[in-house]
Short mmCIF file of C-alpha atoms in Angstrom, two decimals:
data_model
loop_
_atom_site.label_atom_id
_atom_site.label_comp_id
_atom_site.label_asym_id
_atom_site.label_seq_id
_atom_site.Cartn_x
_atom_site.Cartn_y
_atom_site.Cartn_z
CA UNK A 1 -20.63 9.57 -25.05
CA UNK A 2 -21.91 13.06 -25.74
CA UNK A 3 -24.26 12.12 -28.52
CA UNK A 4 -26.20 9.76 -26.46
CA UNK A 5 -26.19 12.12 -23.53
CA UNK A 6 -27.65 14.92 -25.32
CA UNK A 7 -30.49 12.90 -26.72
CA UNK A 8 -31.35 10.71 -23.72
CA UNK A 9 -30.62 12.85 -20.64
CA UNK A 10 -33.32 15.39 -21.60
CA UNK A 11 -35.52 15.79 -18.73
CA UNK A 12 -38.04 17.83 -20.66
CA UNK A 13 -39.65 14.69 -21.87
CA UNK A 14 -40.30 12.19 -19.11
CA UNK A 15 -41.30 9.58 -21.78
CA UNK A 16 -37.64 9.16 -22.96
CA UNK A 17 -35.81 6.40 -21.26
CA UNK A 18 -32.25 7.36 -20.06
CA UNK A 19 -30.44 4.58 -21.93
CA UNK A 20 -26.87 3.99 -20.78
CA UNK A 21 -24.28 3.62 -23.55
CA UNK A 22 -23.46 0.01 -22.56
CA UNK A 23 -27.32 -0.80 -22.78
CA UNK A 24 -27.30 0.82 -26.15
CA UNK A 25 -24.55 -1.41 -27.51
CA UNK A 26 -26.15 -4.57 -26.34
CA UNK A 27 -29.52 -3.39 -27.81
CA UNK A 28 -27.74 -2.73 -30.96
CA UNK A 29 -26.36 -6.33 -30.89
CA UNK A 30 -29.64 -8.12 -30.23
CA UNK A 31 -31.50 -6.12 -32.82
CA UNK A 32 -28.99 -6.39 -35.60
CA UNK A 33 -27.29 -9.72 -35.26
CA UNK A 34 -29.53 -12.82 -35.07
CA UNK A 35 -26.80 -15.20 -33.64
CA UNK A 36 -26.01 -12.86 -30.56
CA UNK A 37 -29.73 -12.08 -30.11
CA UNK A 38 -30.53 -15.83 -29.76
CA UNK A 39 -27.43 -16.42 -27.53
CA UNK A 40 -28.61 -13.50 -25.31
CA UNK A 41 -32.14 -14.69 -24.66
CA UNK A 42 -30.99 -18.25 -24.16
CA UNK A 43 -28.54 -17.11 -21.46
CA UNK A 44 -30.01 -14.11 -19.80
CA UNK A 45 -33.37 -12.53 -19.06
CA UNK A 46 -34.37 -8.72 -19.26
CA UNK A 47 -33.79 -8.29 -15.49
CA UNK A 48 -30.03 -7.77 -16.63
CA UNK A 49 -31.10 -4.36 -17.69
CA UNK A 50 -31.76 -1.71 -15.07
CA UNK A 51 -34.32 1.24 -14.79
CA UNK A 52 -36.35 1.93 -17.97
CA UNK A 53 -34.00 -0.15 -20.20
CA UNK A 54 -35.73 -3.23 -18.57
CA UNK A 55 -39.14 -2.53 -20.13
CA UNK A 56 -37.96 -2.34 -23.70
CA UNK A 57 -35.43 -5.04 -23.01
CA UNK A 58 -38.17 -7.33 -22.05
CA UNK A 59 -40.15 -6.30 -25.31
CA UNK A 60 -37.09 -7.11 -27.35
CA UNK A 61 -36.27 -10.42 -25.67
CA UNK A 62 -39.88 -11.65 -25.75
CA UNK A 63 -40.00 -11.10 -29.50
CA UNK A 64 -36.74 -12.89 -30.08
CA UNK A 65 -37.78 -15.84 -27.96
CA UNK A 66 -41.18 -16.13 -29.68
CA UNK A 67 -40.12 -15.74 -33.40
CA UNK A 68 -36.49 -16.73 -33.13
CA UNK A 69 -35.39 -13.65 -35.10
CA UNK A 70 -34.47 -10.07 -34.37
CA UNK A 71 -37.35 -7.48 -33.99
CA UNK A 72 -37.86 -4.23 -36.01
CA UNK A 73 -39.12 -0.90 -34.95
CA UNK A 74 -42.38 -1.54 -36.93
CA UNK A 75 -43.32 -4.83 -35.27
CA UNK A 76 -42.55 -3.56 -31.86
CA UNK A 77 -44.74 -0.71 -32.29
CA UNK A 78 -47.58 -2.63 -33.68
CA UNK A 79 -47.16 -5.30 -30.80
CA UNK A 80 -47.21 -2.63 -27.94
CA UNK A 81 -49.48 0.03 -29.62
CA UNK A 82 -51.77 0.10 -26.47
CA UNK A 83 -48.78 0.90 -24.19
CA UNK A 84 -47.99 4.55 -24.97
CA UNK A 85 -44.99 4.72 -22.66
CA UNK A 86 -43.37 1.77 -24.16
CA UNK A 87 -44.05 3.00 -27.58
CA UNK A 88 -42.24 6.12 -26.90
CA UNK A 89 -39.19 4.23 -25.67
CA UNK A 90 -39.23 2.04 -28.75
CA UNK A 91 -39.33 5.14 -30.95
CA UNK A 92 -36.52 6.72 -29.21
CA UNK A 93 -34.30 3.64 -29.15
CA UNK A 94 -34.60 2.73 -32.73
CA UNK A 95 -34.05 6.34 -33.69
CA UNK A 96 -30.54 6.26 -32.02
CA UNK A 97 -29.55 2.73 -32.74
CA UNK A 98 -28.34 3.51 -36.37
CA UNK A 99 -25.87 6.03 -34.81
CA UNK A 100 -24.55 3.32 -32.24
CA UNK A 101 -21.19 1.81 -33.06
CA UNK A 102 -21.45 -1.98 -33.07
CA UNK A 103 -18.60 -4.63 -33.29
CA UNK A 104 -19.54 -8.18 -32.76
CA UNK A 105 -16.10 -8.69 -31.27
CA UNK A 106 -17.05 -6.11 -28.42
CA UNK A 107 -20.17 -7.78 -27.48
CA UNK A 108 -19.05 -9.96 -24.60
CA UNK A 109 -17.03 -7.06 -23.26
CA UNK A 110 -20.10 -4.79 -23.28
CA UNK A 111 -22.04 -7.61 -21.80
CA UNK A 112 -19.78 -7.96 -18.88
CA UNK A 113 -20.08 -4.22 -18.18
CA UNK A 114 -23.77 -4.63 -17.92
CA UNK A 115 -23.47 -7.69 -15.68
CA UNK A 116 -20.96 -5.79 -13.41
CA UNK A 117 -23.39 -2.85 -13.16
CA UNK A 118 -26.28 -5.15 -12.30
CA UNK A 119 -24.14 -6.89 -9.52
CA UNK A 120 -22.93 -3.63 -7.92
CA UNK A 121 -26.50 -2.18 -7.99
CA UNK A 122 -27.95 -5.19 -6.31
CA UNK A 123 -25.23 -5.24 -3.82
CA UNK A 124 -25.50 -1.57 -2.91
CA UNK A 125 -29.34 -2.10 -2.57
CA UNK A 126 -28.74 -4.81 -0.13
CA UNK A 127 -26.22 -2.79 1.78
CA UNK A 128 -28.83 0.16 2.02
CA UNK A 129 -31.67 -2.22 3.02
CA UNK A 130 -29.56 -3.72 5.73
CA UNK A 131 -28.42 -0.43 7.03
CA UNK A 132 -31.61 1.25 7.27
CA UNK A 133 -33.73 -1.96 8.44
CA UNK A 134 -31.23 -3.30 10.78
CA UNK A 135 -33.96 -4.32 13.47
CA UNK A 136 -35.14 -7.31 11.25
CA UNK A 137 -34.32 -10.85 12.58
CA UNK A 138 -31.26 -12.76 11.40
CA UNK A 139 -33.46 -15.21 9.45
CA UNK A 140 -34.72 -12.45 7.29
CA UNK A 141 -31.39 -10.82 6.96
CA UNK A 142 -30.01 -14.24 5.74
CA UNK A 143 -32.87 -14.58 3.26
CA UNK A 144 -32.26 -11.17 1.62
CA UNK A 145 -28.57 -12.00 1.38
CA UNK A 146 -29.01 -15.33 -0.06
CA UNK A 147 -31.64 -13.85 -2.81
CA UNK A 148 -29.28 -10.98 -3.58
CA UNK A 149 -26.38 -13.34 -4.35
CA UNK A 150 -28.66 -15.81 -6.23
CA UNK A 151 -29.90 -12.97 -8.48
CA UNK A 152 -26.24 -11.77 -9.02
CA UNK A 153 -24.92 -15.24 -9.87
CA UNK A 154 -27.82 -15.81 -12.22
CA UNK A 155 -26.95 -12.77 -14.25
CA UNK A 156 -23.06 -13.00 -14.00
CA UNK A 157 -23.04 -16.65 -15.06
CA UNK A 158 -26.17 -16.89 -17.30
CA UNK A 159 -28.31 -20.08 -17.86
CA UNK A 160 -25.77 -21.77 -19.70
CA UNK A 161 -23.73 -22.16 -16.28
CA UNK A 162 -26.57 -23.49 -14.01
CA UNK A 163 -25.90 -23.79 -10.46
CA UNK A 164 -27.77 -25.30 -7.46
CA UNK A 165 -29.31 -23.40 -4.69
CA UNK A 166 -26.48 -22.58 -2.13
CA UNK A 167 -26.68 -21.65 1.64
CA UNK A 168 -25.42 -18.54 3.04
CA UNK A 169 -22.10 -19.83 3.98
CA UNK A 170 -21.31 -20.37 0.30
CA UNK A 171 -22.23 -16.97 -0.59
CA UNK A 172 -20.32 -15.09 2.15
CA UNK A 173 -17.05 -15.35 0.28
CA UNK A 174 -18.53 -13.44 -2.74
CA UNK A 175 -19.98 -11.03 -0.29
CA UNK A 176 -16.63 -10.31 1.24
CA UNK A 177 -15.17 -9.55 -2.29
CA UNK A 178 -17.67 -6.80 -2.73
CA UNK A 179 -17.42 -5.43 0.91
CA UNK A 180 -13.60 -5.01 0.43
CA UNK A 181 -14.40 -1.93 -1.52
CA UNK A 182 -16.33 -0.60 1.28
CA UNK A 183 -15.08 -2.18 4.49
CA UNK A 184 -16.77 0.45 6.76
CA UNK A 185 -20.07 -1.20 6.18
CA UNK A 186 -19.49 -4.05 8.46
CA UNK A 187 -19.83 -1.51 11.35
CA UNK A 188 -23.37 -0.80 10.11
CA UNK A 189 -25.20 -4.01 10.61
CA UNK A 190 -25.15 -6.05 13.74
CA UNK A 191 -25.77 -9.51 12.09
CA UNK A 192 -22.87 -9.41 9.49
CA UNK A 193 -20.21 -10.08 12.16
CA UNK A 194 -22.27 -12.99 13.36
CA UNK A 195 -22.64 -14.39 9.79
CA UNK A 196 -18.98 -13.93 9.02
CA UNK A 197 -18.36 -15.95 12.28
CA UNK A 198 -20.73 -18.62 11.09
CA UNK A 199 -18.96 -18.84 7.81
CA UNK A 200 -15.41 -19.11 9.44
CA UNK A 201 -16.70 -22.00 11.61
CA UNK A 202 -17.92 -23.67 8.61
CA UNK A 203 -14.75 -23.37 6.79
CA UNK A 204 -12.94 -24.79 9.81
CA UNK A 205 -15.23 -27.68 9.92
CA UNK A 206 -15.00 -28.48 6.09
#
């Protein structure tokens, strides 16, 4: 969206957070609709937002959880008056929110886009980590993979769809769905072939 890009991609002021359109729409929802705001904080946490959006997302969510109502620009500025960087983000966000189109019927669509972005970002970070730290042991590799998929499932399904801690064998099918987009990656890490082999054996024994 050209309007948002012009305002928030200005490198001249490092205090302004580069809000993404999808973040702005969800911020608009949870600062203007009490029902959606409470639904959001009961299902997700601020880690769903990436980059600088996470800081202001946490501030908004903390307020909603505490007071069970949507925050205003004034109360957030007063609450975080000792945090200059966050105050700048609050100022910039609430200045643009009146210009953000908001339709409650589109809320879940926009939320799904944020969840997908989160999942892809976490997965790509895992790929890079394994690629450039491939001398770590298999136990460390498995822990990283399990934690990544736990984080992704927590955001994709929300708190309303609780799930139990699972082993790496149960996460590998989801890993394969992601890696199908970048199949070359399996040539970059020596443990992935082994983990895939273990997964296949577990399926055969099931």
